[in-house]
XYZ file of C-alpha atoms in Angstrom:
385
model
C -8.772 31.143 -26.733
C -7.916 33.200 -22.806
C -7.408 29.444 -20.954
C -5.555 27.884 -23.330
C -2.972 31.357 -23.310
C -2.713 31.003 -19.903
C -2.007 27.463 -19.402
C 0.500 28.018 -22.187
C 2.628 30.334 -20.361
C 2.588 28.267 -16.958
C 4.424 25.382 -17.264
C 3.068 8.242 -17.539
C 5.252 5.924 -18.941
C 6.668 2.824 -17.784
C 7.311 2.084 -13.680
C 10.818 2.608 -12.583
C 13.146 0.812 -10.496
C 14.261 2.436 -7.817
C 17.770 3.741 -9.020
C 18.946 7.389 -10.424
C 20.069 7.500 -14.435
C 23.223 5.545 -15.009
C 25.627 5.970 -17.845
C 26.777 2.691 -19.611
C 29.712 1.953 -21.932
C 28.122 2.976 -24.441
C 26.262 5.828 -22.973
C 23.150 4.515 -22.727
C 20.785 5.242 -19.201
C 18.424 2.459 -18.149
C 16.785 4.404 -15.326
C 13.100 2.454 -16.386
C 13.630 -0.801 -14.720
C 17.124 -1.670 -17.131
C 15.300 -1.053 -19.916
C 16.627 0.501 -22.940
C 14.457 2.257 -25.523
C 15.192 2.478 -29.381
C 13.556 6.225 -29.355
C 14.636 7.880 -32.469
C 15.931 11.269 -32.416
C 17.445 14.064 -34.286
C 20.505 12.916 -32.708
C 24.043 13.462 -34.294
C 25.991 10.230 -34.865
C 28.493 11.394 -32.392
C 27.468 12.042 -28.692
C 29.190 15.041 -26.769
C 31.778 13.580 -24.242
C 30.689 14.313 -20.831
C 32.101 16.894 -18.672
C 33.522 16.478 -15.345
C 31.466 18.112 -12.432
C 32.697 16.626 -8.815
C 29.693 15.253 -6.919
C 29.243 17.450 -3.702
C 31.806 15.591 -0.644
C 28.548 15.469 2.015
C 26.759 12.826 -0.540
C 28.741 10.036 -2.081
C 26.819 7.557 -0.583
C 23.291 8.667 -2.552
C 25.245 8.356 -5.917
C 27.411 5.333 -5.879
C 27.251 4.936 -9.681
C 27.283 8.255 -10.675
C 29.563 9.002 -14.168
C 31.473 12.313 -14.076
C 28.573 14.337 -16.060
C 26.274 13.608 -13.732
C 25.097 16.619 -11.231
C 23.892 16.045 -8.169
C 23.103 17.573 -5.130
C 21.287 17.106 -1.677
C 17.937 18.763 -1.786
C 18.845 20.671 1.538
C 22.124 22.175 -0.295
C 19.528 24.052 -2.718
C 18.933 23.820 -7.039
C 21.628 21.998 -8.216
C 22.531 24.158 -11.143
C 22.351 21.802 -14.622
C 24.403 22.277 -17.679
C 22.314 20.449 -20.232
C 24.648 20.652 -22.777
C 27.566 19.050 -20.902
C 25.496 15.698 -19.709
C 25.758 12.586 -20.887
C 23.335 10.985 -23.320
C 20.996 8.429 -21.574
C 17.422 6.405 -23.104
C 15.434 8.612 -25.141
C 11.943 10.010 -23.256
C 9.754 7.252 -22.418
C 6.946 9.634 -23.045
C 5.284 11.014 -25.993
C 6.579 14.181 -27.257
C 7.419 16.397 -30.303
C 10.024 17.725 -31.930
C 8.386 20.420 -34.050
C 6.274 18.054 -36.450
C 7.619 14.698 -35.576
C 5.908 12.811 -32.633
C 8.018 10.732 -30.564
C 8.949 8.897 -27.558
C 9.191 5.202 -26.684
C 10.216 3.613 -29.672
C 7.776 5.572 -31.749
C 8.067 8.205 -34.688
C 5.279 9.661 -36.670
C 5.324 12.622 -38.893
C 2.414 15.080 -38.542
C 1.864 16.279 -42.253
C 0.769 19.904 -41.296
C 2.797 23.724 -42.900
C 1.761 25.602 -39.684
C 2.822 24.890 -35.845
C 1.804 22.028 -33.845
C -0.160 22.567 -30.044
C -1.341 19.242 -28.279
C -0.065 15.865 -29.387
C -1.680 12.602 -28.101
C -1.299 9.296 -28.965
C -4.528 6.910 -29.441
C -3.458 3.318 -29.908
C -1.289 3.512 -33.125
C -2.595 6.693 -34.523
C -1.479 10.308 -33.591
C -3.658 13.650 -32.504
C -2.333 17.090 -33.058
C -3.836 20.231 -32.429
C -2.190 23.187 -34.927
C -1.725 26.722 -34.008
C -4.848 27.604 -36.082
C -6.823 25.206 -34.176
C -7.717 21.923 -36.604
C -7.126 19.119 -34.632
C -5.607 16.263 -36.940
C -5.868 12.702 -36.789
C -2.933 10.908 -38.188
C -2.702 6.923 -38.739
C 0.479 5.029 -38.424
C 1.448 5.166 -41.843
C 1.740 9.231 -41.664
C -1.770 9.936 -43.599
C -4.336 12.294 -41.987
C -7.527 9.846 -41.703
C -9.494 13.206 -40.119
C -9.634 16.919 -40.010
C -11.731 18.547 -36.980
C -12.282 22.364 -36.987
C -11.977 24.867 -33.877
C -10.043 22.322 -31.609
C -8.007 23.767 -29.160
C -7.705 21.777 -26.434
C -6.364 18.027 -26.103
C -5.244 15.550 -23.935
C -5.005 11.862 -23.709
C -4.968 8.600 -21.055
C -1.760 7.821 -19.427
C -2.328 4.474 -21.336
C -3.107 6.135 -24.972
C -6.284 3.827 -24.869
C -8.434 7.457 -25.120
C -8.331 10.891 -25.762
C -10.926 13.697 -24.523
C -11.006 17.153 -26.955
C -13.358 20.343 -27.233
C -14.252 22.308 -30.444
C -15.376 26.064 -29.884
C -16.583 28.472 -31.897
C -14.478 30.940 -33.567
C -13.706 34.433 -31.952
C -15.555 37.330 -33.358
C -13.894 40.362 -32.600
C -16.452 42.674 -30.353
C -19.054 39.922 -29.587
C -19.512 37.119 -27.193
C -19.186 33.993 -28.501
C -20.513 30.587 -26.395
C -21.299 27.305 -27.126
C -18.840 24.073 -26.748
C -19.094 20.214 -27.808
C -16.401 17.744 -25.244
C -15.631 14.675 -26.845
C -14.106 11.772 -25.450
C -12.771 9.154 -28.431
C -11.429 5.624 -27.789
C -13.097 2.224 -29.355
C -15.716 4.297 -29.823
C -16.619 8.030 -29.624
C -19.261 10.143 -27.144
C -19.900 13.495 -27.288
C -21.534 16.499 -24.774
C -22.906 19.351 -25.841
C -21.949 22.202 -23.697
C -24.167 25.525 -25.063
C -23.005 28.144 -21.919
C -19.417 27.444 -22.450
C -16.996 30.420 -23.514
C -14.059 29.402 -22.793
C -12.902 25.298 -21.879
C -9.806 23.850 -21.328
C -9.337 20.349 -21.035
C -7.212 19.390 -18.168
C -6.988 15.520 -17.919
C -8.201 12.195 -19.084
C -7.864 9.686 -15.544
C -10.195 6.978 -14.829
C -12.719 6.778 -17.122
C -13.252 10.958 -16.132
C -12.556 13.658 -18.393
C -11.943 16.852 -16.474
C -12.334 19.999 -18.089
C -11.952 23.778 -16.542
C -14.456 26.313 -18.453
C -15.793 29.601 -17.889
C -19.423 30.372 -18.162
C -22.518 32.835 -19.466
C -22.973 35.026 -16.353
C -19.351 34.279 -15.032
C -16.841 35.157 -18.174
C -14.117 35.749 -16.200
C -14.422 32.647 -13.572
C -12.720 29.561 -14.424
C -14.268 26.322 -12.740
C -13.331 22.739 -12.567
C -16.008 20.087 -14.070
C -16.083 16.466 -14.446
C -17.887 14.361 -17.303
C -18.046 10.604 -17.381
C -18.418 9.698 -21.743
C -21.988 8.435 -21.816
C -23.712 10.760 -18.763
C -25.817 13.104 -20.324
C -24.599 16.103 -18.288
C -21.136 17.275 -16.608
C -20.487 18.012 -12.867
C -19.164 21.121 -11.052
C -16.174 20.451 -8.966
C -17.139 22.299 -5.565
C -14.475 20.636 -3.762
C -11.552 22.603 -5.835
C -12.006 26.621 -5.612
C -9.571 28.921 -8.218
C -8.038 28.039 -11.431
C -7.346 24.681 -11.857
C -4.044 24.112 -12.957
C -3.121 20.263 -13.405
C -5.129 16.703 -12.146
C -3.292 13.831 -11.435
C -3.235 10.879 -13.309
C -5.322 8.958 -10.780
C -7.796 11.814 -10.362
C -7.348 11.941 -6.743
C -5.501 15.296 -6.602
C -5.774 18.682 -8.295
C -3.634 21.937 -8.340
C -5.313 25.384 -8.387
C -4.242 28.533 -8.429
C -5.938 31.496 -6.252
C -5.978 35.037 -7.528
C -3.426 36.112 -5.627
C -1.036 33.872 -7.123
C -0.447 30.745 -4.663
C -1.063 27.092 -5.478
C -2.901 24.942 -3.890
C -3.415 21.020 -3.932
C -6.731 19.690 -2.976
C -7.779 16.123 -2.457
C -10.678 16.421 -5.105
C -13.177 13.893 -3.256
C -13.071 15.160 0.237
C -11.738 18.695 -0.603
C -9.289 18.003 1.617
C -5.945 20.735 1.305
C -2.720 19.202 1.264
C -0.668 22.278 1.371
C -0.909 25.750 -0.239
C 2.245 27.748 -1.470
C 3.162 31.105 -2.822
C 6.223 30.614 -3.678
C 5.635 27.813 -6.711
C 3.006 27.050 -8.769
C 2.150 23.413 -9.028
C 2.038 22.202 -12.717
C 1.786 18.153 -12.333
C 2.279 15.156 -10.568
C 3.819 12.165 -10.526
C 1.926 9.212 -11.756
C 1.215 7.675 -8.416
C 0.501 11.045 -6.777
C 3.254 11.148 -4.492
C 5.247 14.365 -5.699
C 3.823 17.441 -7.449
C 6.360 19.223 -10.313
C 5.766 23.177 -9.588
C 7.883 26.191 -11.465
C 8.445 29.171 -9.510
C 5.018 31.527 -8.540
C 6.111 34.377 -10.588
C 8.252 34.707 -13.551
C 10.045 37.395 -15.568
C 11.257 35.699 -18.495
C 10.303 33.391 -20.900
C 11.331 30.392 -19.358
C 11.568 29.359 -15.709
C 14.603 29.204 -13.717
C 13.756 26.909 -11.181
C 12.071 23.337 -11.080
C 10.871 21.856 -7.823
C 10.105 18.481 -6.798
C 7.439 19.138 -3.786
C 6.004 16.460 -1.400
C 2.384 16.088 -2.264
C 1.385 15.465 1.065
C 3.199 18.578 2.960
C 4.452 20.584 0.488
C 8.244 20.187 1.399
C 11.070 20.677 -0.852
C 12.535 17.375 -1.827
C 14.654 18.286 -4.890
C 14.993 21.567 -7.206
C 16.781 21.997 -10.114
C 18.189 25.698 -11.749
C 18.713 26.450 -15.526
C 16.232 27.785 -18.313
C 13.131 25.323 -18.799
C 10.384 25.730 -20.906
C 8.354 22.739 -19.707
C 8.711 20.039 -16.917
C 6.797 16.886 -16.638
C 7.011 13.749 -14.610
C 8.111 10.532 -16.781
C 7.197 8.176 -13.477
C 7.066 7.952 -10.010
C 11.068 8.129 -10.127
C 12.141 10.583 -12.564
C 11.159 14.414 -14.023
C 11.540 15.653 -17.974
C 12.456 18.872 -18.308
C 13.056 21.204 -21.927
C 16.392 22.716 -20.615
C 17.878 25.473 -22.916
C 21.102 25.211 -23.895
C 21.782 28.179 -25.787
C 19.377 31.069 -26.791
C 16.526 31.664 -25.350
C 12.863 33.188 -26.356
C 12.661 34.229 -29.849
C 16.114 33.966 -30.870
C 16.545 31.538 -34.359
C 19.640 30.220 -32.836
C 18.034 28.351 -29.809
C 19.415 24.865 -28.866
C 17.508 23.179 -26.495
C 17.419 19.621 -25.217
C 15.121 17.121 -23.287
C 16.635 16.538 -19.792
C 15.721 13.671 -17.042
C 16.573 13.626 -13.522
C 16.144 11.291 -10.623
C 13.705 12.489 -8.109
C 15.547 10.060 -5.391
C 19.084 10.987 -6.096
C 18.595 14.295 -8.179
C 21.410 13.010 -10.699
C 20.391 14.019 -14.182
C 21.308 13.313 -17.800
C 20.649 14.289 -21.467
C 17.131 12.245 -22.971
C 17.738 13.483 -26.453
C 20.458 15.352 -28.330
C 21.045 18.901 -28.085
C 18.685 20.182 -31.129
C 18.737 23.683 -32.654
C 16.184 26.215 -33.255
C 13.278 23.007 -32.306
C 9.991 23.351 -31.059
C 9.924 20.229 -28.221
C 7.197 19.735 -25.889
C 5.278 16.708 -24.350
C 1.895 14.987 -24.954
C -0.122 16.013 -22.090
C -1.536 12.479 -20.581
């Protein structure tokens, strides 16, 4: 699907105490209100020793508990250059994520019995839903059994509290023919659906505050993607006229959206009023912290398989708050105070020897730690919603 491919190229959890990641005697960080997680990961029994990387002299007051392997810098000094493989090991991610076909996060682990690659994953109570590269939606119960298969699903997201999911079916592509029609689903304690006969491409962006946000192109305007909302149970969807351009993200509270214009610039907009918060042609906004105060962004243009900088922007002014440099496949807000990034440690692209890890960085101090082990040739991604 065209829309899915575009979004794939572009690149919450518990509320944090206002502190950066810290490292205890057992190399366990407690950035989420002082709690630790027993998240199972593909972690070797011995963790790599932290390497010394001194803190810039001008910011000793910002990092009073910083460990030798935690890297930090003031935002005015430019990006923090991360050496992800040398960071100390901290807590596992408090968001749902996957390593290949294993879905993890916040102390839970479920394997998805599929022979192919997975695309999107989401939790629904004790179940896991996952889309495959072939366009099949699998619902897996807590025992690891597939209890339902739904064909022709290429887009899936969930609510932040994991109580509901939204997804859409589309007809298979027929070479040389225009195909139309989609069914949008919202599933929680019950299932609701909406037929969209004129839709050609559809991508579900968010399920927030009881509303499903999706973008779609329709018959007669196949090249134009517009943002729509649907309240499950309503007879029709509503076009969001306040957001112009290709919508890339919607905040968890449904107040903000980021949209991409034809010239590659990103605009952050208040959905209810259409008021523009800021516009940037340097960055592409791909998400927000749960409270909407910070926008997470990648460079507006890239020429490789990964983003070389992840940027935290003030969602009101667009001012740069924090930046980290490296090679990143994906970045999401873990909570109001932390961002998680899939960082390449070695290799990258199609290299079968690629090694990656999930890094957690503090938005307050820019201090970073590893949230998972360094794993070889693994597909690592975060659930949406």
